[in-house]
Short mmCIF file of C-alpha atoms and ligand atoms in Angstrom, two decimals:
data_model
loop_
_atom_site.label_atom_id
_atom_site.label_comp_id
_atom_site.label_asym_id
_atom_site.label_seq_id
_atom_site.Cartn_x
_atom_site.Cartn_y
_atom_site.Cartn_z
CA UNK A 1314 28.20 -11.56 -15.19
CA UNK A 1315 24.96 -10.37 -16.36
CA UNK A 1316 24.22 -11.91 -19.81
CA UNK A 1317 21.38 -10.72 -22.16
CA UNK A 1318 20.95 -13.24 -24.72
CA UNK A 1319 18.76 -12.41 -27.90
CA UNK A 1320 16.24 -11.11 -25.46
CA UNK A 1321 12.68 -9.83 -27.09
CA UNK A 1322 9.83 -8.88 -24.71
CA UNK A 1323 6.16 -8.26 -26.46
CA UNK A 1324 3.42 -6.95 -24.25
CA UNK A 1325 -0.03 -7.87 -25.03
CA UNK A 1326 -2.37 -4.90 -25.29
CA UNK A 1327 -5.84 -4.54 -24.24
CA UNK A 1328 -7.21 -4.84 -27.78
CA UNK A 1329 -5.30 -7.79 -28.44
CA UNK A 1330 -2.44 -6.21 -30.42
CA UNK A 1331 0.93 -6.64 -29.31
CA UNK A 1332 3.51 -3.80 -28.38
CA UNK A 1333 7.20 -5.00 -28.67
CA UNK A 1334 9.09 -3.56 -26.17
CA UNK A 1335 12.46 -4.73 -26.75
CA UNK A 1336 13.55 -6.92 -29.79
CA UNK A 1337 16.38 -9.17 -30.17
CA UNK A 1338 18.63 -7.41 -27.68
CA UNK A 1339 22.10 -8.84 -26.78
CA UNK A 1340 24.10 -7.53 -23.98
CA UNK A 1341 26.81 -8.43 -21.44
CA UNK A 1342 27.88 -6.53 -18.27
CA UNK A 1343 31.04 -7.39 -16.34
CA UNK A 1344 30.99 -7.74 -12.58
CA UNK A 1345 31.20 -4.35 -10.85
CA UNK A 1346 30.44 -2.72 -13.91
CA UNK A 1347 28.60 0.74 -14.06
CA UNK A 1348 26.29 0.70 -16.87
CA UNK A 1349 23.71 3.52 -17.86
CA UNK A 1350 20.80 2.86 -20.00
CA UNK A 1351 19.65 6.08 -22.12
CA UNK A 1352 16.97 6.40 -24.78
CA UNK A 1353 14.01 8.15 -25.82
CA UNK A 1354 11.09 7.45 -23.87
CA UNK A 1355 9.25 4.13 -24.38
CA UNK A 1356 12.28 2.45 -25.84
CA UNK A 1357 12.23 -0.19 -23.22
CA UNK A 1358 14.77 0.75 -20.52
CA UNK A 1359 12.43 0.01 -17.60
CA UNK A 1360 11.57 -3.18 -19.44
CA UNK A 1361 15.12 -4.25 -19.83
CA UNK A 1362 15.79 -3.63 -16.00
CA UNK A 1363 12.64 -5.51 -14.92
CA UNK A 1364 14.04 -8.39 -16.95
CA UNK A 1365 17.12 -8.56 -15.33
CA UNK A 1366 15.04 -7.98 -11.70
CA UNK A 1367 13.02 -11.00 -12.81
CA UNK A 1368 9.83 -9.21 -12.53
CA UNK A 1369 9.02 -9.92 -16.09
CA UNK A 1370 9.84 -12.83 -18.22
CA UNK A 1371 11.20 -12.52 -21.77
CA UNK A 1372 9.21 -13.32 -24.58
CA UNK A 1373 12.02 -14.67 -26.37
CA UNK A 1374 15.77 -15.18 -25.37
CA UNK A 1375 16.84 -15.41 -22.10
CA UNK A 1376 18.56 -13.19 -18.98
CA UNK A 1377 21.11 -15.04 -17.12
CA UNK A 1378 22.93 -13.94 -14.10
CA UNK A 1379 26.46 -15.85 -13.38
CA UNK A 1380 25.54 -18.12 -16.15
CA UNK A 1381 22.05 -19.00 -14.45
CA UNK A 1382 18.79 -18.07 -16.21
CA UNK A 1383 16.82 -15.73 -14.35
CA UNK A 1384 13.17 -16.86 -13.60
CA UNK A 1385 12.11 -14.82 -10.78
CA UNK A 1386 13.46 -11.98 -8.26
CA UNK A 1387 16.57 -13.18 -6.85
CA UNK A 1388 18.20 -12.20 -3.50
CA UNK A 1389 21.44 -10.84 -5.04
CA UNK A 1390 19.61 -8.20 -6.75
CA UNK A 1391 18.58 -4.71 -5.25
CA UNK A 1392 16.09 -2.29 -7.21
CA UNK A 1393 15.61 1.40 -6.49
CA UNK A 1394 12.46 2.69 -8.45
CA UNK A 1395 11.68 6.17 -9.96
CA UNK A 1396 9.55 7.09 -7.03
CA UNK A 1397 10.99 6.07 -3.72
CA UNK A 1398 7.85 3.74 -3.07
CA UNK A 1399 8.41 3.47 0.82
CA UNK A 1400 5.87 2.04 3.02
CA UNK A 1401 4.08 5.25 4.69
CA UNK A 1402 3.12 3.34 7.97
CA UNK A 1403 6.88 2.04 8.73
CA UNK A 1404 9.84 3.80 10.11
CA UNK A 1405 12.41 4.75 7.54
CA UNK A 1406 14.53 2.02 9.46
CA UNK A 1407 12.19 -0.40 9.09
CA UNK A 1408 11.84 0.70 5.44
CA UNK A 1409 15.46 0.19 4.98
CA UNK A 1410 15.04 -3.39 6.55
CA UNK A 1411 12.08 -4.49 4.37
CA UNK A 1412 14.00 -6.43 2.05
CA UNK A 1413 15.70 -8.39 4.91
CA UNK A 1414 12.56 -8.94 6.48
CA UNK A 1415 10.72 -10.38 3.40
CA UNK A 1416 13.78 -12.28 2.54
CA UNK A 1417 13.66 -13.91 6.25
CA UNK A 1418 17.39 -12.65 6.74
CA UNK A 1419 16.63 -9.72 9.15
CA UNK A 1420 19.34 -10.49 11.80
CA UNK A 1421 21.13 -8.19 14.01
CA UNK A 1422 23.83 -8.09 11.44
CA UNK A 1423 21.47 -6.85 9.01
CA UNK A 1424 19.84 -4.26 11.46
CA UNK A 1425 23.65 -2.81 12.08
CA UNK A 1426 24.05 -2.63 8.48
CA UNK A 1427 20.90 -1.00 8.03
CA UNK A 1428 22.00 2.05 10.46
CA UNK A 1429 25.40 1.81 8.95
CA UNK A 1430 23.67 2.32 5.34
CA UNK A 1431 21.31 5.22 6.77
CA UNK A 1432 24.53 6.52 8.03
CA UNK A 1433 26.14 6.39 4.34
CA UNK A 1434 23.25 8.19 2.83
CA UNK A 1435 23.23 10.82 5.63
CA UNK A 1436 20.04 9.98 7.12
CA UNK A 1437 21.32 8.54 10.70
CA UNK A 1438 19.22 10.88 12.48
CA UNK A 1439 16.22 10.17 10.62
CA UNK A 1440 15.92 6.17 11.57
CA UNK A 1441 12.82 6.41 13.49
CA UNK A 1442 11.14 8.82 11.26
CA UNK A 1443 8.52 8.43 9.12
CA UNK A 1444 8.55 8.69 5.08
CA UNK A 1445 6.04 11.70 5.06
CA UNK A 1446 8.50 13.79 7.66
CA UNK A 1447 11.14 13.41 5.15
CA UNK A 1448 12.02 15.51 1.73
CA UNK A 1449 11.84 13.88 -1.73
CA UNK A 1450 15.43 13.58 -2.09
CA UNK A 1451 15.75 12.16 1.38
CA UNK A 1452 13.22 9.42 0.63
CA UNK A 1453 15.09 8.44 -2.43
CA UNK A 1454 18.14 8.32 -0.32
CA UNK A 1455 16.14 5.82 1.96
CA UNK A 1456 15.16 4.39 -0.94
CA UNK A 1457 18.78 3.49 -2.13
CA UNK A 1458 19.64 2.26 1.34
CA UNK A 1459 16.87 0.09 1.36
CA UNK A 1460 18.12 -1.56 -2.07
CA UNK A 1461 21.47 -2.10 -0.66
CA UNK A 1462 20.32 -3.74 2.83
CA UNK A 1463 20.56 -7.51 1.87
CA UNK A 1464 24.05 -6.90 0.21
CA UNK A 1465 22.95 -7.37 -3.27
CA UNK A 1466 25.76 -8.03 -6.29
CA UNK A 1467 23.61 -6.13 -8.62
CA UNK A 1468 21.86 -2.69 -8.19
CA UNK A 1469 18.97 -1.80 -10.64
CA UNK A 1470 18.16 1.91 -10.50
CA UNK A 1471 15.30 3.09 -12.77
CA UNK A 1472 15.60 6.92 -13.12
CA UNK A 1473 16.08 7.13 -9.46
CA UNK A 1474 16.70 10.78 -9.44
CA UNK A 1475 14.35 11.55 -12.18
CA UNK A 1476 11.81 13.46 -10.04
CA UNK A 1477 14.55 15.42 -7.86
CA UNK A 1478 15.46 19.09 -8.60
CA UNK A 1479 18.86 19.64 -10.21
CA UNK A 1480 20.87 20.44 -6.94
CA UNK A 1481 19.84 17.13 -4.88
CA UNK A 1482 20.35 15.38 -8.10
CA UNK A 1483 23.95 16.24 -8.36
CA UNK A 1484 24.53 15.60 -4.89
CA UNK A 1485 23.08 12.06 -4.97
CA UNK A 1486 24.91 11.15 -8.29
CA UNK A 1487 28.39 11.92 -6.37
CA UNK A 1488 26.70 9.94 -3.17
CA UNK A 1489 26.02 6.90 -5.66
CA UNK A 1490 29.53 7.02 -7.27
CA UNK A 1491 30.94 7.12 -3.32
CA UNK A 1492 28.85 4.22 -2.40
CA UNK A 1493 29.69 2.06 -5.42
CA UNK A 1494 33.57 2.46 -4.84
CA UNK A 1495 33.17 1.69 -1.17
CA UNK A 1496 30.82 -1.17 -1.95
CA UNK A 1497 31.75 -2.23 -5.80
CA UNK A 1498 28.86 -4.03 -7.52
CA UNK A 1499 27.23 -4.07 -10.95
CA UNK A 1500 24.90 -1.13 -11.47
CA UNK A 1501 22.29 -0.83 -14.09
CA UNK A 1502 21.06 2.59 -14.22
CA UNK A 1503 18.52 4.07 -16.23
CA UNK A 1504 18.26 7.68 -16.97
CA UNK A 1505 17.06 10.42 -19.19
CA UNK A 1506 20.12 12.48 -18.53
CA UNK A 1507 23.12 12.34 -21.14
CA UNK A 1508 25.54 14.20 -18.73
CA UNK A 1509 24.53 12.05 -15.98
CA UNK A 1510 24.94 8.51 -17.78
CA UNK A 1511 28.50 9.89 -19.14
CA UNK A 1512 29.43 10.99 -15.54
CA UNK A 1513 28.34 7.68 -13.89
CA UNK A 1514 29.05 5.05 -16.27
CA UNK A 1515 31.63 2.73 -17.39
CA UNK A 1516 29.73 2.08 -20.53
CA UNK A 1517 26.42 3.64 -21.85
CA UNK A 1518 23.95 1.57 -23.96
CA UNK A 1519 21.79 3.65 -26.21
CA UNK A 1520 18.46 2.22 -27.12
CA UNK A 1521 16.39 3.23 -30.00
CA UNK A 1522 12.71 2.91 -29.81
CA UNK A 1523 9.85 0.96 -31.60
CA UNK A 1524 10.70 -1.64 -31.35
CA UNK A 1525 13.52 -1.23 -28.35
CA UNK A 1526 16.79 -2.02 -29.77
CA UNK A 1527 20.40 -1.24 -28.71
CA UNK A 1528 21.53 1.45 -31.06
CA UNK A 1529 25.14 1.31 -29.66
CA UNK A 1530 27.32 0.91 -26.50
CA UNK A 1531 29.56 3.98 -25.57
CA UNK A 1532 32.65 3.05 -23.72
CA UNK A 1533 33.04 6.20 -21.44
CA UNK A 1534 37.12 6.78 -21.04
CA UNK A 1535 36.95 9.05 -18.00
CA UNK A 1536 39.19 8.38 -15.16
CA UNK A 1537 37.91 7.71 -12.02
CA UNK A 1538 37.18 9.17 -9.34
CA UNK A 1539 34.62 11.26 -11.49
CA UNK A 1540 33.33 14.80 -10.70
CA UNK A 1541 31.38 17.43 -12.30
CA UNK A 1542 34.28 19.43 -13.52
CA UNK A 1543 34.92 16.60 -15.82
CA UNK A 1544 32.08 17.97 -18.08
CA UNK A 1545 34.96 20.22 -19.48
CA UNK A 1546 36.76 17.14 -20.43
CA UNK A 1547 37.25 16.13 -24.29
CA UNK A 1548 36.32 12.71 -23.47
CA UNK A 1549 33.17 13.80 -21.95
CA UNK A 1550 32.17 15.77 -24.79
CA UNK A 1551 32.86 13.13 -27.10
CA UNK A 1552 30.83 10.67 -25.38
CA UNK A 1553 27.95 12.95 -24.80
CA UNK A 1554 27.93 14.11 -28.67
CA UNK A 1555 28.24 10.30 -29.61
CA UNK A 1556 24.98 9.59 -27.57
CA UNK A 1557 23.31 12.50 -28.65
CA UNK A 1558 23.73 11.76 -32.16
CA UNK A 1559 22.73 8.00 -31.58
CA UNK A 1560 19.30 9.34 -30.12
CA UNK A 1561 18.48 12.45 -32.17
CA UNK A 1562 20.47 11.58 -35.35
CA UNK A 1563 22.76 13.87 -37.06
CA UNK A 1564 20.53 17.08 -36.46
CA UNK A 1565 21.64 17.12 -32.94
CA UNK A 1566 25.82 17.33 -33.94
CA UNK A 1567 25.01 19.53 -36.65
CA UNK A 1568 23.29 22.07 -34.55
CA UNK B 744 -48.79 25.84 13.85
CA UNK B 745 -49.81 22.18 14.79
CA UNK B 746 -46.67 20.92 15.44
CA UNK B 747 -46.49 22.99 18.60
CA UNK B 748 -49.71 21.71 19.68
CA UNK B 749 -48.22 18.40 20.28
CA UNK B 750 -49.40 17.04 23.52
CA UNK B 751 -47.00 16.45 26.41
CA UNK B 752 -47.72 12.63 26.61
CA UNK B 753 -46.23 12.35 23.28
CA UNK B 754 -43.36 14.70 23.04
CA UNK B 755 -42.32 15.12 26.93
CA UNK B 756 -40.29 18.07 27.73
CA UNK B 757 -36.55 17.28 28.07
CA UNK B 758 -37.15 17.77 31.70
CA UNK B 759 -39.63 15.28 32.06
CA UNK B 760 -37.44 12.63 29.97
CA UNK B 761 -34.54 13.51 32.40
CA UNK B 762 -36.46 12.89 35.51
CA UNK B 763 -37.51 9.65 33.95
CA UNK B 764 -34.24 8.73 33.18
CA UNK B 765 -33.05 9.68 36.66
CA UNK B 766 -35.68 7.63 38.40
CA UNK B 767 -35.14 4.52 36.28
CA UNK B 768 -31.37 4.89 35.93
CA UNK B 769 -30.44 1.41 37.34
CA UNK B 770 -33.48 -0.40 35.03
CA UNK B 771 -32.14 1.72 32.19
CA UNK B 772 -28.36 0.74 32.65
CA UNK B 773 -29.19 -3.10 32.79
CA UNK B 774 -31.01 -2.58 29.43
CA UNK B 775 -27.99 -0.70 28.06
CA UNK B 776 -25.61 -3.51 29.19
CA UNK B 777 -27.63 -6.03 27.39
CA UNK B 778 -27.83 -3.73 24.29
CA UNK B 779 -24.15 -3.14 24.11
CA UNK B 780 -23.53 -6.56 24.76
CA UNK B 781 -25.50 -7.63 21.57
CA UNK B 782 -23.96 -4.87 19.40
CA UNK B 783 -20.15 -5.89 21.13
CA UNK B 784 -20.88 -9.55 19.70
CA UNK B 785 -22.23 -8.57 16.52
CA UNK B 786 -19.64 -6.27 15.67
CA UNK B 787 -16.50 -8.76 16.73
CA UNK B 788 -18.52 -11.20 14.52
CA UNK B 789 -18.44 -8.51 11.55
CA UNK B 790 -14.89 -7.72 11.83
CA UNK B 791 -13.86 -11.74 12.30
CA UNK B 792 -16.04 -12.47 9.18
CA UNK B 793 -15.43 -9.17 7.08
CA UNK B 794 -11.62 -9.42 7.08
CA UNK B 795 -11.07 -12.89 5.81
CA UNK B 796 -14.19 -12.66 3.49
CA UNK B 797 -12.35 -9.14 2.08
CA UNK B 798 -9.28 -11.01 1.66
CA UNK B 799 -10.94 -13.90 -0.19
CA UNK B 800 -12.91 -11.46 -2.53
CA UNK B 801 -9.63 -9.84 -3.51
CA UNK B 802 -7.77 -12.96 -4.07
CA UNK B 803 -9.09 -13.50 -7.79
CA UNK B 804 -11.87 -12.25 -10.22
CA UNK B 805 -13.25 -15.38 -9.73
CA UNK B 806 -13.86 -15.52 -5.87
CA UNK B 807 -15.09 -12.01 -5.95
CA UNK B 808 -17.88 -13.25 -8.87
CA UNK B 809 -18.58 -16.12 -6.50
CA UNK B 810 -18.78 -14.24 -3.20
CA UNK B 811 -20.31 -10.96 -4.10
CA UNK B 812 -23.89 -12.23 -5.06
CA UNK B 813 -24.37 -13.97 -1.65
CA UNK B 814 -23.18 -10.61 0.14
CA UNK B 815 -25.75 -8.82 -2.00
CA UNK B 816 -28.24 -11.07 -1.17
CA UNK B 817 -27.89 -11.00 2.46
CA UNK B 818 -28.17 -7.32 2.08
CA UNK B 819 -31.22 -7.04 0.16
CA UNK B 820 -33.24 -9.42 2.52
CA UNK B 821 -35.39 -7.27 5.03
CA UNK B 822 -33.67 -7.72 8.33
CA UNK B 823 -36.97 -6.96 10.40
CA UNK B 824 -38.57 -9.85 8.33
CA UNK B 825 -35.73 -12.31 8.78
CA UNK B 826 -35.28 -11.67 12.68
CA UNK B 827 -38.70 -13.93 13.60
CA UNK B 828 -37.59 -16.65 11.19
CA UNK B 829 -34.03 -16.70 12.65
CA UNK B 830 -35.86 -16.93 16.23
CA UNK B 831 -37.69 -19.90 15.12
CA UNK B 832 -34.64 -21.87 13.85
CA UNK B 833 -32.02 -20.72 16.32
CA UNK B 834 -34.25 -20.52 19.49
CA UNK B 835 -35.21 -17.43 21.51
CA UNK B 836 -31.79 -16.60 22.47
CA UNK B 837 -29.13 -14.09 22.31
CA UNK B 838 -27.85 -15.85 18.96
CA UNK B 839 -30.53 -14.57 16.48
CA UNK B 840 -29.86 -11.03 17.83
CA UNK B 841 -25.98 -11.35 17.39
CA UNK B 842 -26.84 -12.78 13.80
CA UNK B 843 -28.94 -9.95 12.81
CA UNK B 844 -26.59 -7.35 14.12
CA UNK B 845 -23.98 -8.92 12.29
CA UNK B 846 -26.19 -9.09 9.23
CA UNK B 847 -26.82 -5.54 9.30
CA UNK B 848 -23.29 -4.29 10.08
CA UNK B 849 -20.80 -6.25 8.16
CA UNK B 850 -21.42 -5.46 4.72
CA UNK B 851 -19.60 -1.88 4.47
CA UNK B 852 -16.94 -3.48 6.34
CA UNK B 853 -16.43 -6.14 3.55
CA UNK B 854 -16.61 -3.57 1.13
CA UNK B 855 -14.37 -0.87 2.54
CA UNK B 856 -11.75 -3.59 3.45
CA UNK B 857 -11.85 -5.14 -0.07
CA UNK B 858 -11.46 -1.51 -1.88
CA UNK B 859 -8.28 -0.91 0.36
CA UNK B 860 -6.81 -4.20 -0.35
CA UNK B 861 -7.44 -3.44 -4.00
CA UNK B 862 -6.14 0.13 -4.26
CA UNK B 863 -2.70 -0.95 -3.10
CA UNK B 864 -0.42 1.03 -5.60
CA UNK B 865 1.36 -1.33 -8.25
CA UNK B 866 4.75 -0.02 -7.24
CA UNK B 867 4.44 -1.59 -3.52
CA UNK B 868 3.28 -4.71 -4.74
CA UNK B 869 6.08 -4.97 -7.39
CA UNK B 870 8.48 -3.92 -4.41
CA UNK B 871 7.11 -6.92 -2.49
CA UNK B 872 7.71 -9.38 -5.47
CA UNK B 873 11.15 -7.67 -6.05
CA UNK B 874 11.99 -8.45 -2.23
CA UNK B 875 10.72 -12.28 -2.90
CA UNK B 876 7.69 -11.80 -0.57
CA UNK B 877 5.37 -14.59 -0.36
CA UNK B 878 1.67 -14.07 -1.08
CA UNK B 879 1.01 -14.46 3.03
CA UNK B 880 3.53 -11.78 3.80
CA UNK B 881 2.78 -9.64 0.82
CA UNK B 882 -0.73 -9.67 2.52
CA UNK B 883 0.58 -9.18 6.01
CA UNK B 884 3.09 -6.62 5.45
CA UNK B 885 1.70 -4.53 2.49
CA UNK B 886 -1.71 -4.96 1.62
CA UNK B 887 -3.30 -5.27 5.08
CA UNK B 888 -1.40 -2.10 6.47
CA UNK B 889 -2.36 0.07 3.24
CA UNK B 890 -5.75 -0.90 3.65
CA UNK B 891 -5.86 0.06 7.39
CA UNK B 892 -7.31 3.47 6.75
CA UNK B 893 -10.04 1.97 4.44
CA UNK B 894 -10.68 -0.75 7.48
CA UNK B 895 -11.60 1.77 9.89
CA UNK B 896 -13.72 3.92 7.49
CA UNK B 897 -15.46 0.74 7.19
CA UNK B 898 -15.47 -0.37 11.04
CA UNK B 899 -17.00 3.29 11.82
CA UNK B 900 -19.84 2.37 9.22
CA UNK B 901 -20.24 -1.06 11.22
CA UNK B 902 -20.09 0.18 14.57
CA UNK B 903 -22.99 2.47 14.10
CA UNK B 904 -24.96 -0.15 12.08
CA UNK B 905 -24.38 -2.63 14.79
CA UNK B 906 -26.52 -0.47 17.08
CA UNK B 907 -29.15 -0.42 14.61
CA UNK B 908 -28.96 -4.11 14.02
CA UNK B 909 -29.07 -4.82 17.86
CA UNK B 910 -32.43 -2.77 18.22
CA UNK B 911 -33.98 -4.21 15.34
CA UNK B 912 -33.39 -7.58 16.90
CA UNK B 913 -34.53 -6.58 20.13
CA UNK B 914 -37.77 -5.04 18.75
CA UNK B 915 -38.40 -8.67 17.41
CA UNK B 916 -37.09 -11.12 20.38
CA UNK B 917 -35.69 -9.79 23.45
CA UNK B 918 -36.55 -9.76 27.15
CA UNK B 919 -33.93 -7.03 27.87
CA UNK B 920 -32.10 -4.37 25.67
CA UNK B 921 -32.66 -0.83 24.91
CA UNK B 922 -35.01 -1.89 21.91
CA UNK B 923 -37.27 -4.19 23.94
CA UNK B 924 -37.32 -1.15 26.61
CA UNK B 925 -38.93 0.81 23.72
CA UNK B 926 -41.28 -1.68 22.65
CA UNK B 927 -42.66 -2.25 26.18
CA UNK B 928 -42.78 1.02 27.29
CA UNK B 929 -44.72 2.48 24.29
CA UNK B 930 -46.95 -0.51 24.78
CA UNK B 931 -47.68 1.02 28.11
CA UNK B 932 -47.63 4.38 27.02
CA UNK B 933 -44.70 5.51 28.93
CA UNK B 934 -43.65 7.94 26.30
CA UNK B 935 -40.87 9.63 28.59
CA UNK B 936 -39.47 6.23 29.10
CA UNK B 937 -39.12 5.43 25.42
CA UNK B 938 -37.48 8.72 24.67
CA UNK B 939 -35.17 8.13 27.51
CA UNK B 940 -34.17 5.01 25.94
CA UNK B 941 -33.85 6.54 22.45
CA UNK B 942 -31.47 9.09 24.18
CA UNK B 943 -29.25 6.51 25.53
CA UNK B 944 -29.32 4.49 22.38
CA UNK B 945 -27.90 7.68 20.41
CA UNK B 946 -25.20 8.18 23.02
CA UNK B 947 -24.42 4.74 22.78
CA UNK B 948 -23.92 4.93 19.19
CA UNK B 949 -21.86 8.01 19.48
CA UNK B 950 -19.51 6.65 22.32
CA UNK B 951 -18.89 3.37 20.19
CA UNK B 952 -18.08 5.40 17.35
CA UNK B 953 -15.47 7.39 19.39
CA UNK B 954 -13.73 4.28 20.75
CA UNK B 955 -13.43 3.08 17.31
CA UNK B 956 -11.88 6.59 16.46
CA UNK B 957 -9.52 6.45 19.30
CA UNK B 958 -8.29 2.88 18.77
CA UNK B 959 -7.52 4.11 15.22
CA UNK B 960 -5.63 7.15 16.61
CA UNK B 961 -3.65 5.31 19.25
CA UNK B 962 -2.75 2.20 17.22
CA UNK B 963 -2.75 3.56 13.45
CA UNK B 964 -1.60 7.22 13.85
CA UNK B 965 -0.59 7.45 10.26
CA UNK B 966 -4.00 6.19 9.13
CA UNK B 967 -6.12 8.58 11.31
CA UNK B 968 -3.89 11.40 9.93
CA UNK B 969 -4.75 10.54 6.47
CA UNK B 970 -8.76 10.91 6.67
N1 ATP C 669 3.18 -3.81 -18.31
C1 ATP C 669 3.15 -3.53 -19.63
N2 ATP C 669 2.12 -3.69 -20.57
C2 ATP C 669 1.75 -3.35 -21.54
N3 ATP C 669 2.80 -2.55 -22.19
C3 ATP C 669 3.74 -2.26 -21.65
C4 ATP C 669 3.84 -2.53 -20.28
N4 ATP C 669 5.17 -2.40 -19.66
C5 ATP C 669 5.93 -1.52 -20.75
N5 ATP C 669 4.98 -1.48 -21.83
C6 ATP C 669 5.18 -1.18 -23.40
O1 ATP C 669 6.58 -1.23 -23.49
C7 ATP C 669 7.33 -0.14 -24.17
C8 ATP C 669 8.31 0.10 -23.42
O2 ATP C 669 8.15 0.48 -22.07
P1 ATP C 669 9.17 0.80 -20.85
O3 ATP C 669 8.60 1.26 -19.65
O4 ATP C 669 10.29 -0.05 -20.88
O5 ATP C 669 9.83 2.16 -21.54
P2 ATP C 669 11.09 3.07 -21.09
O6 ATP C 669 12.03 3.35 -21.96
O7 ATP C 669 11.45 3.00 -19.62
O8 ATP C 669 10.00 4.58 -20.87
P3 ATP C 669 10.15 5.67 -20.16
O9 ATP C 669 11.68 6.38 -20.32
O10 ATP C 669 9.19 6.64 -20.46
O11 ATP C 669 10.20 5.18 -18.68
C9 ATP C 669 6.12 1.00 -24.18
O12 ATP C 669 5.82 1.16 -25.53
C10 ATP C 669 5.11 0.34 -23.28
O13 ATP C 669 3.74 0.93 -23.59
MG1 MG C 670 10.90 3.67 -17.68
#
């Protein structure tokens, strides 16, 4: 459903040299698959997500969605950034409706959906509040509701829980799984946390840095619905160990 | 201590100024209205011209490099010197006064608005792009709202400078207005009346500044809370 076909991406640096963020990456994701991207800092995770979002163009190769090459942001993708990036002057409801407004699909139906989404992420009473009145975790929830308001088939999440404390993070992780089983969609989820990746994903794509390439794709055989209790599961340990050794080499598994 | 030796006809006692103000209240009120009108027209012209100008400047480096030199030129010309020329060109009416007021007031508003439009965080712009916002919608829904606090600091500077500009213009060419009143009263050595006009001018400046602040508070509370 999403095809990444021999994609390379180089950025021109200020001094004229080139930074190769991704080199010859080929991946394919199925419809309604939950895929996590992990890898050391600077290995091109965000770049890969932005390529799928149509926010940057590949230097070589192509990205396709349903067979069509991506040449710009599409209406059927939603994106959650690492920071909530809410508009400070707009109410939470207006923030959630923002993509619908921009795409000229702010129908009464969309408004109803926005309320339902706020309900889903536990912010129903905060629809009329402004972002500064909400905690970081609540703002990130609003960001997730916003990414879903135009009913995208693909949800792109770039370390959405990165700035949150561990408790809020676990809570939102479970919430995301619940939303996903409620409204199935293809999710690409970037994270620095190996346990988080294993708990969430059907498959974990491990990237290696300089230049960014796919080290391996780890299939997670854990049953659904998932819970944090599964961290003790053999399959969980196997996947986490495999990812760790892909990232850190054998010194991680030897320890 | 020569300061205390200033004769009363140069620095009249507050009571004398107050008496002068009360006695000539009607006349001073008329002049105040005339000045307020010039200030308002010049200030409105500043807003109407500065906002699109700031949008144009921030639309591309080429536009910025083309427009900025002209703006700096308008600021380097002494307005007192320009005023008589404008009167000759435009006629001895209200127009040259409004133009001078505008020229004195608009520059900080352009700078502040442009700074606001340019300081929009890259993430918000990216959000707009991800939502397929057109450039127009990006401007209306993201850039301009973000710039509102900046615009208001520019407006506060501009409204204060509008009073300065209007008085400068009235010194050169006017038959009404507080600036005109100061020129004529000092010419006839009515120093107390000149002081009265000066005080009214300061009050006018403060009141106009406060009006802008109140408008910001009422219409854009999130902006007023930030500065
Ligand atoms: N707009 C850009 N201009 C220049 N270089 C860029 C740009 N975006 C990314 N890069 C470079 O591309 C490489 C990959 O960046 P990317 O942001 O994709 O990494 P990442 O895996 O998301 O890292 P992190 O985990 O720290 O977020 C980095 O070396 C970065 O410096
Ligand atoms: Mg990143």
